[in-house]
Coordinates of C-alpha atoms in Angstrom, one line a residue:
M1 CA 86.7 255.2 -16.3
S2 CA 89.6 253.4 -16.2
E3 CA 93.3 255.5 -16.3
S4 CA 94.6 256.2 -20.0
P5 CA 97.4 253.8 -20.5
L6 CA 99.4 257.3 -21.4
F7 CA 99.9 258.2 -18.0
A8 CA 101.8 254.9 -16.9
D9 CA 104.8 256.9 -18.7
L10 CA 104.2 259.8 -16.4
N11 CA 105.3 261.1 -12.9
P12 CA 102.5 262.4 -10.7
A13 CA 102.8 266.3 -11.7
Q14 CA 103.2 265.6 -15.4
R15 CA 99.7 263.3 -15.0
E16 CA 98.0 266.5 -13.6
A17 CA 98.9 268.7 -16.1
V18 CA 98.1 266.2 -18.8
A19 CA 94.6 265.1 -17.4
A20 CA 93.8 268.9 -16.6
T21 CA 92.6 269.5 -20.1
E22 CA 89.5 271.8 -19.1
G23 CA 89.9 275.6 -17.9
P24 CA 93.0 277.4 -18.0
V25 CA 95.7 275.5 -16.8
L26 CA 99.7 277.4 -16.0
V27 CA 102.5 274.5 -15.7
V28 CA 105.6 275.9 -14.4
A29 CA 108.7 273.7 -16.3
G30 CA 111.7 274.1 -15.1
A31 CA 114.8 273.1 -17.9
G32 CA 114.4 269.0 -18.0
S33 CA 111.4 268.4 -16.4
G34 CA 109.6 266.8 -19.7
K35 CA 107.5 269.5 -21.1
T36 CA 107.6 268.5 -24.2
R37 CA 106.1 265.2 -23.2
V38 CA 103.4 266.6 -21.0
L39 CA 102.4 269.2 -24.5
T40 CA 102.4 265.6 -26.7
Y41 CA 100.7 263.6 -23.9
R42 CA 98.0 266.0 -23.6
V43 CA 97.5 266.7 -26.9
A44 CA 97.2 262.4 -27.2
H45 CA 94.9 262.8 -24.3
L46 CA 92.7 264.8 -25.7
I47 CA 92.6 262.9 -29.3
R48 CA 93.0 259.6 -27.9
D49 CA 90.8 259.8 -24.7
L50 CA 88.7 262.0 -25.3
G51 CA 87.3 262.3 -28.7
V52 CA 88.2 265.4 -29.3
S53 CA 88.7 266.5 -32.5
P54 CA 92.5 267.5 -33.8
Y55 CA 90.9 269.8 -36.4
S56 CA 89.8 271.7 -32.5
I57 CA 93.1 271.6 -31.4
L58 CA 95.8 274.8 -31.7
A59 CA 99.3 274.1 -29.8
I60 CA 102.0 276.7 -30.8
T61 CA 105.4 276.9 -30.7
F62 CA 108.4 278.9 -30.6
T63 CA 110.2 277.3 -33.7
N64 CA 109.5 275.2 -36.2
K65 CA 112.1 272.6 -35.0
A66 CA 110.0 272.1 -32.0
A67 CA 106.7 272.2 -34.2
D68 CA 108.4 269.1 -36.1
E69 CA 109.0 267.6 -33.2
M70 CA 105.6 267.6 -31.4
K71 CA 104.0 266.7 -34.5
Q72 CA 105.9 263.6 -34.9
R73 CA 105.6 262.8 -31.3
V74 CA 101.6 263.7 -31.5
E75 CA 101.6 261.2 -34.3
Q76 CA 103.9 258.2 -32.7
L77 CA 100.9 258.4 -30.1
V78 CA 97.7 258.7 -32.2
G79 CA 98.4 258.1 -35.5
G80 CA 98.1 259.9 -38.7
V81 CA 94.8 261.5 -37.2
A82 CA 97.4 264.3 -35.7
R83 CA 97.9 265.8 -39.1
G84 CA 94.4 267.5 -38.4
M85 CA 95.6 270.0 -36.0
W86 CA 97.5 272.6 -36.1
V87 CA 101.1 273.0 -34.8
S88 CA 103.0 275.6 -35.4
T89 CA 104.9 278.8 -34.8
F90 CA 102.9 282.4 -33.9
H91 CA 104.0 283.6 -37.1
S92 CA 103.0 280.1 -39.5
A93 CA 99.2 280.5 -37.5
C94 CA 98.9 283.9 -38.3
V95 CA 99.8 283.6 -41.9
R96 CA 97.2 280.7 -42.1
I97 CA 94.6 282.9 -40.4
L98 CA 95.5 285.9 -43.2
R99 CA 96.0 284.1 -46.1
R100 CA 91.8 283.1 -45.6
D101 CA 90.7 286.5 -44.2
A102 CA 93.4 289.7 -44.7
S103 CA 91.3 290.6 -48.0
Q104 CA 89.0 292.1 -45.8
L105 CA 91.7 294.1 -44.6
G106 CA 92.4 295.3 -48.1
Y107 CA 95.4 292.7 -48.9
R108 CA 95.1 289.7 -51.2
S109 CA 95.3 286.2 -49.9
G110 CA 98.0 285.8 -52.0
F111 CA 100.2 288.7 -50.0
S112 CA 104.2 288.8 -50.0
I113 CA 105.9 288.5 -46.7
Y114 CA 109.2 290.6 -46.5
D115 CA 112.2 288.8 -45.1
D116 CA 114.4 291.2 -42.2
I117 CA 116.5 291.8 -45.7
D118 CA 113.5 293.0 -47.7
S119 CA 111.9 295.0 -44.9
R120 CA 115.5 296.9 -44.2
R121 CA 115.5 297.8 -47.8
L122 CA 112.4 299.4 -48.0
I123 CA 113.0 301.2 -44.9
E124 CA 116.4 302.6 -46.9
F125 CA 114.4 303.8 -49.7
C126 CA 111.5 305.6 -47.1
V127 CA 114.4 307.3 -45.4
R128 CA 115.9 308.2 -48.9
D129 CA 112.6 309.5 -50.3
L130 CA 111.4 311.5 -47.2
D131 CA 115.4 313.8 -47.6
L132 CA 116.6 312.1 -44.7
D133 CA 120.3 311.7 -43.9
P134 CA 120.7 308.0 -43.2
K135 CA 123.8 308.6 -40.8
Q136 CA 121.3 310.8 -38.9
F137 CA 118.5 308.2 -39.2
P138 CA 120.1 304.9 -39.6
P139 CA 117.6 302.1 -41.1
R140 CA 118.5 299.2 -38.5
G141 CA 117.6 301.8 -35.6
I142 CA 114.3 302.6 -37.5
K143 CA 113.5 299.2 -38.3
A144 CA 114.1 298.0 -34.5
A145 CA 111.7 301.0 -33.4
I146 CA 109.3 300.2 -35.9
S147 CA 109.6 296.7 -35.1
N148 CA 109.0 297.2 -31.3
A149 CA 106.2 299.3 -31.5
K150 CA 104.2 296.3 -33.6
N151 CA 105.1 293.9 -31.4
E152 CA 103.5 296.5 -28.6
L153 CA 100.5 296.7 -31.4
I154 CA 100.8 300.3 -31.7
D155 CA 100.5 301.3 -35.1
F156 CA 102.0 304.3 -37.1
E157 CA 99.3 307.1 -36.0
S158 CA 99.6 306.2 -32.2
F159 CA 103.8 305.7 -32.4
A160 CA 103.2 309.8 -33.8
A161 CA 101.0 310.6 -31.1
Q162 CA 103.1 308.8 -28.2
G163 CA 106.5 310.8 -28.8
S164 CA 108.2 314.1 -29.7
G165 CA 110.8 315.9 -30.9
P166 CA 112.6 316.1 -34.6
Y167 CA 114.4 312.7 -34.4
H168 CA 111.2 310.7 -33.2
E169 CA 108.7 312.8 -35.7
R170 CA 111.2 311.7 -38.4
V171 CA 110.8 308.0 -37.9
A172 CA 107.2 307.7 -37.2
D173 CA 107.1 309.7 -41.2
V174 CA 109.0 306.7 -41.8
Y175 CA 107.1 304.2 -40.5
R176 CA 103.5 305.8 -42.0
L177 CA 105.3 305.8 -45.6
Y178 CA 107.2 302.2 -44.9
Q179 CA 103.6 301.2 -44.1
Q180 CA 101.9 303.0 -47.0
R181 CA 104.4 301.4 -49.4
L182 CA 103.5 297.5 -47.7
L183 CA 100.3 298.3 -48.0
E184 CA 100.5 299.0 -51.8
A185 CA 102.9 295.8 -52.8
S186 CA 99.9 293.8 -50.7
A187 CA 102.7 293.2 -48.2
M188 CA 103.7 292.1 -44.5
D189 CA 106.6 292.2 -42.4
F190 CA 107.1 289.5 -39.7
D191 CA 106.0 291.6 -37.3
D192 CA 103.0 292.6 -39.2
L193 CA 101.9 288.7 -39.3
L194 CA 101.2 289.4 -35.5
M195 CA 100.1 292.8 -35.8
I196 CA 97.6 292.6 -38.2
T197 CA 96.1 288.9 -37.3
V198 CA 95.6 290.8 -34.1
E199 CA 94.0 293.7 -35.9
L200 CA 91.9 291.2 -38.2
L201 CA 90.7 289.7 -35.2
G202 CA 89.2 292.9 -33.4
A203 CA 87.7 294.9 -36.2
F204 CA 85.8 291.5 -37.4
P205 CA 83.9 289.6 -34.9
Q206 CA 82.7 286.8 -37.1
V207 CA 86.2 286.1 -37.9
L208 CA 87.2 286.0 -34.3
E209 CA 84.5 283.8 -33.5
H210 CA 84.8 281.6 -36.3
Y211 CA 88.5 280.8 -35.4
Q212 CA 87.3 280.5 -31.2
D213 CA 84.4 278.1 -32.4
R214 CA 87.1 275.9 -34.3
F215 CA 90.1 275.9 -31.6
R216 CA 88.1 274.7 -28.5
Y217 CA 91.8 273.7 -27.0
L218 CA 95.0 275.6 -27.0
L219 CA 98.6 274.9 -25.8
V220 CA 101.2 277.4 -26.1
D221 CA 105.0 276.5 -25.3
E222 CA 107.5 278.9 -24.0
Y223 CA 104.8 281.2 -22.8
Q224 CA 107.4 283.4 -21.0
D225 CA 108.6 284.5 -24.3
T226 CA 105.8 286.0 -25.8
N227 CA 105.4 289.3 -26.3
H228 CA 102.6 291.6 -26.2
A229 CA 100.8 290.8 -29.8
Q230 CA 101.5 287.0 -29.2
Y231 CA 99.9 287.3 -25.3
R232 CA 97.0 289.6 -27.4
L233 CA 96.0 287.0 -30.0
V234 CA 96.2 283.9 -27.0
N235 CA 94.2 285.5 -25.0
M236 CA 91.8 286.5 -27.7
L237 CA 91.7 283.0 -29.2
A238 CA 91.1 281.8 -25.8
A239 CA 88.1 284.3 -24.5
K240 CA 85.6 281.7 -25.4
H241 CA 86.0 278.2 -24.3
R242 CA 89.0 279.3 -22.1
N243 CA 90.8 275.7 -22.2
V244 CA 94.4 277.5 -22.6
C245 CA 97.3 275.5 -21.2
V246 CA 100.6 277.8 -21.3
V247 CA 103.7 276.5 -20.5
G248 CA 106.7 278.1 -19.4
D249 CA 109.0 279.3 -16.9
S250 CA 110.1 282.8 -15.8
D251 CA 113.7 281.7 -15.2
Q252 CA 114.0 280.8 -18.8
S253 CA 113.0 284.1 -20.3
I254 CA 115.4 284.9 -23.0
Y255 CA 113.8 286.7 -25.9
G256 CA 113.7 290.7 -24.0
F257 CA 115.2 291.9 -26.9
R258 CA 112.6 290.8 -28.9
G259 CA 110.1 292.3 -26.8
A260 CA 109.3 289.2 -25.0
D261 CA 107.7 290.6 -21.6
I262 CA 108.0 288.1 -18.7
R263 CA 105.2 290.1 -17.2
N264 CA 102.9 287.6 -19.1
I265 CA 103.6 284.2 -17.4
L266 CA 103.8 286.1 -13.9
E267 CA 100.4 287.6 -14.2
F268 CA 98.7 284.6 -16.2
E269 CA 96.7 284.1 -12.6
K270 CA 95.5 287.9 -12.7
D271 CA 94.2 287.3 -16.7
Y272 CA 92.5 284.0 -15.4
A273 CA 91.6 284.2 -11.5
D274 CA 90.8 280.3 -11.7
A275 CA 93.7 278.9 -13.3
R276 CA 95.3 275.8 -12.0
V277 CA 99.0 276.5 -11.5
I278 CA 100.9 272.5 -11.9
V279 CA 104.3 273.0 -11.3
L280 CA 107.1 270.6 -12.8
D281 CA 110.3 270.3 -10.7
R282 CA 112.0 266.8 -11.3
N283 CA 114.9 267.6 -13.6
Y284 CA 115.8 264.1 -15.9
R285 CA 118.8 266.2 -17.5
S286 CA 121.3 267.6 -14.9
T287 CA 123.1 266.7 -11.9
Q288 CA 122.9 267.5 -8.8
T289 CA 125.7 269.6 -8.8
I290 CA 124.5 271.8 -12.0
L291 CA 120.9 272.3 -10.6
D292 CA 122.7 273.4 -7.5
A293 CA 124.6 276.0 -8.9
A294 CA 121.9 277.3 -11.3
N295 CA 119.3 277.3 -8.5
G296 CA 121.8 279.3 -6.6
V297 CA 122.4 281.8 -9.4
I298 CA 118.5 281.5 -10.4
S299 CA 117.2 282.5 -6.3
H300 CA 118.3 286.0 -7.3
N301 CA 116.0 286.8 -10.4
R302 CA 113.6 289.3 -9.0
G303 CA 110.8 288.8 -11.3
R304 CA 109.9 284.8 -10.7
T305 CA 106.4 282.6 -11.3

């Protein structure tokens, strides 16, 4: 079979990353190394050259802007057929899954989504209704504790059991009441979108199988910035076909403050012993002086791919 015309625009490492469509693949992509091009060309190669249905592809990015950019680039390469694939953030993908199946967990399909302001206001009401002093139990801090727990897939019962002391017990009470009121309102906060999707897929094998069969190919951008809930979601969806390609760079992790776990990318090869690792190490963005300075700083990082 002749080589795809798409490959003419790629360097050897990029070409390898685009062509490795079957099985688990880790693409270690430094800043300015063309990872967005690799992702879009990989999708285009699947659709245009291998005849894969766009309906079978799920591409996950971290921002709506990145998702829109990828959609536009893929459409430029393969045409309007690309509109059949899901290119979205983790949260947007979870919303689509939950709109279809969250009723199995007691939510309406038209459930509300609480933003940060809505969530904090509800926590303030819970603090008040439990007769807690908001100075001793500041809602902002309690919200952060609940968010961290949800990102680790820790529900209120497990949270209560994992600590002791008056402060922890009261925060657990707030978490319990907060979650109860969300369910009563058929509402979810942003962290619920991830946690409840994982709960749904774990509790209902037929729902998990539906999405495993649908998404035969998964692509995940900025994998170094995934938290535990996102990590579990990717592994659950990829478990059947194992055609999962993650792209990232442990030297660029910036979301530790919101639960990102650098171990997810560092231990990808433990999760997938047969993973293919491809390194994009040619920088197209910066001068050599900048690269030398950056690499001098990065060389002191302890946890690196």
